[in-house]
Coordinates of C-alpha atoms in Angstrom, one line a residue:
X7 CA 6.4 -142.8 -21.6
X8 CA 9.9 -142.4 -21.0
X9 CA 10.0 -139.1 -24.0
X10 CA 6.7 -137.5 -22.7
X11 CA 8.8 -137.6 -19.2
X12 CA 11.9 -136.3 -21.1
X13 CA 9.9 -133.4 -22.7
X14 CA 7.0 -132.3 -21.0
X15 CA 6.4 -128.9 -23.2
X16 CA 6.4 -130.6 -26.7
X17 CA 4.1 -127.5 -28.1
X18 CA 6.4 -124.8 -27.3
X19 CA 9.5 -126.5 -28.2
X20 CA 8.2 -127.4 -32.0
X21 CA 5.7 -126.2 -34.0
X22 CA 4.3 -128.5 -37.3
X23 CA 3.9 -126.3 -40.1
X24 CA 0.5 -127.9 -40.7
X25 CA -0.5 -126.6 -37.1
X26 CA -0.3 -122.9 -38.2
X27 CA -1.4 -123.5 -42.2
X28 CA -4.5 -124.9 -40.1
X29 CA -4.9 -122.0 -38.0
X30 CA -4.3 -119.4 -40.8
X31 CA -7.0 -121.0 -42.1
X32 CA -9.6 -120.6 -39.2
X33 CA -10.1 -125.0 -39.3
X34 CA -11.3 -125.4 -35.8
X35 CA -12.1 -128.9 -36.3
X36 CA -8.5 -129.2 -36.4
X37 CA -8.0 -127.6 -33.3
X38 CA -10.3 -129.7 -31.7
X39 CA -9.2 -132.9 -32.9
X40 CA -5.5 -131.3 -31.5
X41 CA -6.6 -130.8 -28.0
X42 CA -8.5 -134.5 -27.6
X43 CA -5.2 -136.0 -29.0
X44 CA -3.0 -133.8 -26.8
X45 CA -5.0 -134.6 -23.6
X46 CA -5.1 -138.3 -24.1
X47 CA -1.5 -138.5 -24.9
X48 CA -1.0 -136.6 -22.0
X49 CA -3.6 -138.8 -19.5
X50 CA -5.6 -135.8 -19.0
X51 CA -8.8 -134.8 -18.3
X52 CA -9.7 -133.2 -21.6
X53 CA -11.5 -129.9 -21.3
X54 CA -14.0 -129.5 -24.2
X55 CA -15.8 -126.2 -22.7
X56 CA -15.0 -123.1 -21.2
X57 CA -17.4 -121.2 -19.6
X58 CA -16.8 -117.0 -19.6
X59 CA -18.4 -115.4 -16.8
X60 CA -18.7 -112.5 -17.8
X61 CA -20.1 -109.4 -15.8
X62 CA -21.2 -111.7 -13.3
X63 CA -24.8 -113.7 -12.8
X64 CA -27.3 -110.4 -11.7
X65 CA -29.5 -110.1 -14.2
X66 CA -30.8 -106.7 -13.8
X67 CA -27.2 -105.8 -15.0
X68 CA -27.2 -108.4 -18.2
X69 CA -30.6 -106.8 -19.1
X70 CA -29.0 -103.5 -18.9
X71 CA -25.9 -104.6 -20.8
X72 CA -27.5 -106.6 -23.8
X73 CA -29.4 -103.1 -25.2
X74 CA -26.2 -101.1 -24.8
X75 CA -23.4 -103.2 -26.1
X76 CA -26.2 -104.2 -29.0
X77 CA -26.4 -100.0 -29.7
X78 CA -22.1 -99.8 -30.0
X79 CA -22.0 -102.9 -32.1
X80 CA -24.8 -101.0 -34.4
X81 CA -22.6 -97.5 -34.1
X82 CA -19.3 -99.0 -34.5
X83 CA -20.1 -101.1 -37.6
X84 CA -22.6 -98.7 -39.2
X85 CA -20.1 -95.2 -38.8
X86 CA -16.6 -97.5 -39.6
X87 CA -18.2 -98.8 -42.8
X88 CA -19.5 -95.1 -43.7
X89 CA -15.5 -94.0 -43.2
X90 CA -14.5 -96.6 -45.5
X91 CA -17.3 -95.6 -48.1
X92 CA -16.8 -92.4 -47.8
X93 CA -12.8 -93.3 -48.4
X94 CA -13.0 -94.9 -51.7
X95 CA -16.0 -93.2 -53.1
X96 CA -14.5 -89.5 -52.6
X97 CA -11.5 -88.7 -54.9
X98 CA -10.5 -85.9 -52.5
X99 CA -10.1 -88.1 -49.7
X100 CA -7.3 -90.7 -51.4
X101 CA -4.3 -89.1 -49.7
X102 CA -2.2 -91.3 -47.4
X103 CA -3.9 -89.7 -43.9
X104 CA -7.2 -91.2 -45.1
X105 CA -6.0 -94.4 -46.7
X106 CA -4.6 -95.7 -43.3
X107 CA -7.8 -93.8 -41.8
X108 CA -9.8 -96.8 -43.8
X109 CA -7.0 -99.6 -43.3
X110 CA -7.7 -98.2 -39.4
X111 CA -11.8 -98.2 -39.6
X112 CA -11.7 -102.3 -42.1
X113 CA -9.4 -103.5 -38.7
X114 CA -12.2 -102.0 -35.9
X115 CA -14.9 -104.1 -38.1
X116 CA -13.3 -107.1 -37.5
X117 CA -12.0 -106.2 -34.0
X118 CA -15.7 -105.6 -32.3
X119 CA -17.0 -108.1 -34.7
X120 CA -14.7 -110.9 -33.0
X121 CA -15.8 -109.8 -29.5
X122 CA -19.4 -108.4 -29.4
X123 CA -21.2 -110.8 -31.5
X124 CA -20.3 -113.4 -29.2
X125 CA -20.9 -111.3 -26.1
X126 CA -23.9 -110.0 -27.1
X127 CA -25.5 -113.9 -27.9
X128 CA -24.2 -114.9 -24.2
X129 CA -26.5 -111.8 -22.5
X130 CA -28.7 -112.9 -24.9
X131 CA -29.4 -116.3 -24.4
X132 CA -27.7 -117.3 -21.0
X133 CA -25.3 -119.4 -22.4
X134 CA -22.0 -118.9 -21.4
X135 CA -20.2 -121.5 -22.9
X136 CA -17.4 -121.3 -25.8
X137 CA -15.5 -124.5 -27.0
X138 CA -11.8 -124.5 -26.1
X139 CA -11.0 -124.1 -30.3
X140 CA -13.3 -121.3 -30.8
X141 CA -11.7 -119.7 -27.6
X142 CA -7.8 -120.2 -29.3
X143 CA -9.3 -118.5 -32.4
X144 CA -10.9 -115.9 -30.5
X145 CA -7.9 -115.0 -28.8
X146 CA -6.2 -115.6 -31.9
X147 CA -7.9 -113.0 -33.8
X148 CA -8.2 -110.6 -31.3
X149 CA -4.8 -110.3 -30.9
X150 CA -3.8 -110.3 -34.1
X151 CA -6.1 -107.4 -34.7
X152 CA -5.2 -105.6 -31.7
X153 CA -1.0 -106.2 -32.9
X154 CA -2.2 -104.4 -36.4
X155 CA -3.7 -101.7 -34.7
X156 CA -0.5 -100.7 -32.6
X157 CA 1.2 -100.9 -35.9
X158 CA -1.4 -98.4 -37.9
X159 CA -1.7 -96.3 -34.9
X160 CA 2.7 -95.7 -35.5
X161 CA 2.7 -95.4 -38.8
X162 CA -0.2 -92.5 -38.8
X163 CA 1.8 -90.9 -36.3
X164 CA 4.7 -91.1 -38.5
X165 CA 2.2 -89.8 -41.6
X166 CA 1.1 -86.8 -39.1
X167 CA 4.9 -86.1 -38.0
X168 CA 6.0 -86.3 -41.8
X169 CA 3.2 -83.2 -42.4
X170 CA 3.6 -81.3 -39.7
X171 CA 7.5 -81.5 -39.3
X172 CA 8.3 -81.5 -42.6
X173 CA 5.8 -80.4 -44.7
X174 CA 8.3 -79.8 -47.8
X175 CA 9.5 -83.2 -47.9
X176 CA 5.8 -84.7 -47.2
X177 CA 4.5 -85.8 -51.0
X178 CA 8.0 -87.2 -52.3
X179 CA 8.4 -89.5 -49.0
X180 CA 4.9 -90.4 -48.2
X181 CA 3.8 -91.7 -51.7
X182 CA 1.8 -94.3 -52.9
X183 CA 4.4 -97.5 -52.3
X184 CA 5.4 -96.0 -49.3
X185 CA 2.0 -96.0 -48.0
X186 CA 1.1 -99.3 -49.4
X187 CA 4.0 -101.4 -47.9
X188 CA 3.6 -99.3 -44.6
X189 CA 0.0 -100.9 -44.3
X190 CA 1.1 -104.3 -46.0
X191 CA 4.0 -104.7 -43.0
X192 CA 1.0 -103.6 -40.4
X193 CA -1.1 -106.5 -41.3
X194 CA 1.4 -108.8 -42.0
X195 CA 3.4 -108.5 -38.5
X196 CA 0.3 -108.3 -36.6
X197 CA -0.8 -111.6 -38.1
X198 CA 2.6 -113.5 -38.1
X199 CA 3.4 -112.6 -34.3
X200 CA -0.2 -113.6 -32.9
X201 CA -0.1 -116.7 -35.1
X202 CA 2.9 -118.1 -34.0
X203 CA 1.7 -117.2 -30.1
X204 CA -1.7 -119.1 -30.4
X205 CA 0.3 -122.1 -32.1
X206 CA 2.4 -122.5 -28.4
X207 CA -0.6 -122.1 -26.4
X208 CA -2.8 -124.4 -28.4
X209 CA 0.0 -127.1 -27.9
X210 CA -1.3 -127.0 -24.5
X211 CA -3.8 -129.2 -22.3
X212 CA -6.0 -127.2 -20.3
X213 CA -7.6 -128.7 -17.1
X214 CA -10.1 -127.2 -14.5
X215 CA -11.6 -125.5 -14.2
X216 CA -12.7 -124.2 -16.8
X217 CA -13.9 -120.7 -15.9
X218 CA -12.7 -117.8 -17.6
X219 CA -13.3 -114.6 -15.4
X220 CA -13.9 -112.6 -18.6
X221 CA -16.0 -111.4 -21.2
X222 CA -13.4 -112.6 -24.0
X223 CA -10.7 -115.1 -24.5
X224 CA -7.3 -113.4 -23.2
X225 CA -4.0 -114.5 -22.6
X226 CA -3.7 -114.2 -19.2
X227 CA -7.1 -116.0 -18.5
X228 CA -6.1 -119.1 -20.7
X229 CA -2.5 -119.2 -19.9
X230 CA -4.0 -119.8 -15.7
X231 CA -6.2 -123.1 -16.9
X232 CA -3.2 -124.8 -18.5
X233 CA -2.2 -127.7 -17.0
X234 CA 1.7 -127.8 -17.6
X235 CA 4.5 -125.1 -16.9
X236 CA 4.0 -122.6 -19.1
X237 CA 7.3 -120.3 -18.2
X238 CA 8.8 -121.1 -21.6
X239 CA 5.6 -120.0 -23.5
X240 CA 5.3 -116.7 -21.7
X241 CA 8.8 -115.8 -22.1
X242 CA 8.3 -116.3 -26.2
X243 CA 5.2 -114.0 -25.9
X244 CA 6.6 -111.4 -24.0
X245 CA 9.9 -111.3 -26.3
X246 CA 7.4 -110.8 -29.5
X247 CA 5.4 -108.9 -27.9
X248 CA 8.2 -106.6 -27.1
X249 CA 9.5 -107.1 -30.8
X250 CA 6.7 -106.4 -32.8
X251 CA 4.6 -103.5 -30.4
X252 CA 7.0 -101.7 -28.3
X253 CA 8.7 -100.9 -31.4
X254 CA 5.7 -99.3 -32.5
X255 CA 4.3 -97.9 -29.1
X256 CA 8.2 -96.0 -29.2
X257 CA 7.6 -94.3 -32.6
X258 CA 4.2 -93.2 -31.4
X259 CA 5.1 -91.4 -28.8
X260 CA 8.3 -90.1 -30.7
X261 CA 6.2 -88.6 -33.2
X262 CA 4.2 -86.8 -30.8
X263 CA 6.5 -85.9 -29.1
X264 CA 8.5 -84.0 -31.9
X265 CA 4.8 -83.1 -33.7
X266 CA 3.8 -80.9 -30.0
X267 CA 7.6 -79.4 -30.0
X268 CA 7.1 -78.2 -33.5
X269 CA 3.6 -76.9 -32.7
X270 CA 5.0 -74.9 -29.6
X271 CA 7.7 -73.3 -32.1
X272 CA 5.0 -71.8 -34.9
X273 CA 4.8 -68.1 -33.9
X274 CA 1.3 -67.8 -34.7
X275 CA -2.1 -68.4 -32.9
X276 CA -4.1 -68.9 -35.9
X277 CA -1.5 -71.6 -37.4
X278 CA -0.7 -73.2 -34.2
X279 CA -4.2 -74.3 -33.4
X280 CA -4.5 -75.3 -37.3
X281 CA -1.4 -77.7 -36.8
X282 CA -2.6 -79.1 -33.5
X283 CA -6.1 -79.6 -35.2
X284 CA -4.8 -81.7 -38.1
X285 CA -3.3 -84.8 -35.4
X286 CA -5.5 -83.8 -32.4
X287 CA -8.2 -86.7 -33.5
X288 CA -5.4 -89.2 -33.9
X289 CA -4.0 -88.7 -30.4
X290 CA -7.0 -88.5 -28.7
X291 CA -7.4 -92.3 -30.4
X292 CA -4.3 -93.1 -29.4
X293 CA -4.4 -91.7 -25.9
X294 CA -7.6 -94.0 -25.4
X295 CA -6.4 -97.2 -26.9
X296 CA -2.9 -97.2 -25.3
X297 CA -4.1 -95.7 -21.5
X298 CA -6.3 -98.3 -21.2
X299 CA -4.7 -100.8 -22.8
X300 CA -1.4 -100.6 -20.5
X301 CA -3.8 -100.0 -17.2
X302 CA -5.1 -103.2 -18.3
X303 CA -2.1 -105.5 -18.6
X304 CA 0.3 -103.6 -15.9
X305 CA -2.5 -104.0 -13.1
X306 CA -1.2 -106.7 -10.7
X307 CA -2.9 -110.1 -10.9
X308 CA -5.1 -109.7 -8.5
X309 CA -8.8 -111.0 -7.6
X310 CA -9.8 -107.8 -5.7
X311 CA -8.9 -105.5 -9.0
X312 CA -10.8 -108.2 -11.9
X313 CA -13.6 -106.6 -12.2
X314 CA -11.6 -103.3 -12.5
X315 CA -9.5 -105.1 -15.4
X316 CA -12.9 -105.8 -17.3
X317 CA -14.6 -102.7 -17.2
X318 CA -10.7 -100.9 -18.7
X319 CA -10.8 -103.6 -21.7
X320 CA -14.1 -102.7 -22.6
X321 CA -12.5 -99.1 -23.2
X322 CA -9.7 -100.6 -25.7
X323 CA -11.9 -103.6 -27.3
X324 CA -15.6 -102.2 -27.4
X325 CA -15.5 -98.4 -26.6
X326 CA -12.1 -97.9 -29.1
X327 CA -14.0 -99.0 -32.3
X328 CA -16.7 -97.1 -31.6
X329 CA -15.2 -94.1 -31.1
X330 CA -13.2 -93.7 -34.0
X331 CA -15.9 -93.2 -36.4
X332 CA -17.1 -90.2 -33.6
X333 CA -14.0 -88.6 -33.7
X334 CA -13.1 -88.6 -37.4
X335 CA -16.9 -87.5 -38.3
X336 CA -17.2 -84.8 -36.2
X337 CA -13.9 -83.0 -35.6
X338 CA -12.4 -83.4 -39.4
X339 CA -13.7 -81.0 -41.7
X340 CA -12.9 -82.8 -45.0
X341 CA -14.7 -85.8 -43.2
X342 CA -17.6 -84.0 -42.7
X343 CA -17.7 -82.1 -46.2
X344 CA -17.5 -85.5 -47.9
X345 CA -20.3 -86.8 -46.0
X346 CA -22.5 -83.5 -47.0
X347 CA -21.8 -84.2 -50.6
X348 CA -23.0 -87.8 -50.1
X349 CA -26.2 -86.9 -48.6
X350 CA -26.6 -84.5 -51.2
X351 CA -26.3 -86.5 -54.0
X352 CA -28.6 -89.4 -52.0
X353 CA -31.6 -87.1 -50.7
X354 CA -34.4 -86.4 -53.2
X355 CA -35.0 -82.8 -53.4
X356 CA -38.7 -81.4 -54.8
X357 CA -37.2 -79.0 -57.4
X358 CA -35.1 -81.7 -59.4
X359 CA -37.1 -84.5 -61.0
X360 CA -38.1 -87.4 -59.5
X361 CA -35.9 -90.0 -61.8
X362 CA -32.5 -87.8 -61.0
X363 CA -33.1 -87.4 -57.4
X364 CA -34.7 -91.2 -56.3
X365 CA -31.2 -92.9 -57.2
X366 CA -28.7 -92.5 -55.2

């Protein structure tokens, strides 16, 4: 009694290597066999359950919502997995733009994968309820992917600066093991900082209630059902947060920012809107994933603006997917010529034979 009085935040002071080997390794049994210890050590009232609200309880607007979200999870998975086929079947397209192109479209399969699924099954069914592990791993996941994504996002920039800037030096400094430990440190950072964020918060109890107003697991939702003082946890996420993503949110906008003044310089019409066409995809993405993404987390905490805070993280965690597919597709040419080539070679045509033209 006397150390659990001494040391009231255990979880965020230590952290058991087995803890995070287990969460690596997605073992929610684990995790829930971690929460009932913690809250009986604790004398708490365990909570097994959360319950996510959601949009709210009218049901003309879940009827609504089911048949569109179901639609984006079908565009976003269906157009992201044609970008990656495309990627690796088309020997024209394996240049470093489009290798983190498909590192970009294999993270959006796995970031609306660990959000609509479940949201969709909720509007589905009725059921609103998520276990307090397979909250932690959503959350843990989610922000993982979304930590990667910052990452990708810089270091495209940086690929779009290097071309633009200094086209001379381009192929000598953006080559193959630049561009392969670029996207190896991407993963790896987004995965190491999340991991070691959901170990503090799952050394946590969390007590009622146990509504989340939200369609997903976030931090700020979960961090308000925790039962002890959870200053010293917040203060490590904020300092990695601000180690591993403002970094990269800087060398965006750095990019840009020299990529525009270079475009402004180039006497011509013709070349100028060539230039500005080559990284005017990528910043439209980026424009969209880090507006609403800072609207999101720099509104204040606030009941009156909630429902204002969903409908902006549906822009960065459902709508951001889904469009980057769109804008690749439509507005690249090289995109769009290796997708012509593909349907050519797939679509039976009358004047061939029948054997050469029904494999595709």
């Amino acid at each position: 009694m006397e150390d659990r009085q001494q040391n009231p935040y255990p979880g965020v002071n230590t952290m058991s290597e087995e803890f995070t080997s287990e969460i690596l390794s997605g073992n929610t049994s684990f995790l829930k066999l971690h929460f009932q210890t913690h809250a009986e050590a604790g004398n708490q009232t365990p909570i097994i359950k959360f319950i996510l609200l959601g949009f709210g309880d009218l049901p003309e607007l879940q009827i609504l919502l089911f048949p569109l979200f179901l639609v984006i999870y079908f565009v976003t998975m269906s157009g992201n997995i044609l970008i990656v086929v495309l990627i690796v079947a088309n020997q024209h397209l394996h240049t470093p733009m489009y290798f983190f192109l498909g590192n970009l479209s294999c993270l959006e399969i796995g970031y609306t994968s660990t959000i609509l699924p479940r949201m969709l099954a909720s509007l589905l069914t009725g059921d609103r309820t998520i276990s307090v592990s397979g909250c932690i791993m959503q959350f843990n996941w989610f922000s993982s992917l979304v930590a990667v994504e910052c990452a990708l996002l810089a270091v495209m920039s940086y690929d779009r600066y290097l071309a633009i800037c200094k086209p001379l030096h381009y192929a000598m400094q953006m080559n193959v093991s630049l561009c392969l430990q670029m996207a190896s440190l991407s993963w790896i950072s987004g995965f190491l900082a999340s991991t070691v964020t959901t170990s503090l918060l799952a050394q946590f109890t969390f007590c009622g209630p146990n509504e989340i107003d939200h369609f997903f697991c976030d931090f700020t939702p979960l961090i308000k059902l925790c039962c002890s003082d959870t200053s010293q946890m917040e203060l490590v996420t904020f300092i990695l947060s601000s180690i591993f993503t403002l970094p990269t949110f800087l060398l965006t906008v750095t990019s840009y920012i020299s990529i525009i003044a270079s475009i402004l310089r180039i006497p011509s019409t013709t070349k100028r809107q060539k230039a500005f066409s080559t990284c005017s995809s990528h910043l439209i993405l980026v424009t969209i994933f880090y507006g609403t993404l800072m609207i999101v987390y720099m509104l204040p905490d606030r009941a009156t603006v909630g429902n204002l805070n969903k409908v902006f993280s549906v822009f960065y965690t459902v709508l951001t997917p889904m469009v980057n597919p769109l804008i690749y597709s439509l507005r690249n040419k090289e995109v769009k010529r290796a997708l012509r080539k593909a349907l050519v070679k797939c679509v039976p045509f009358p004047q061939k034979s029948v054997k050469a033209n029904s494999i595709c």
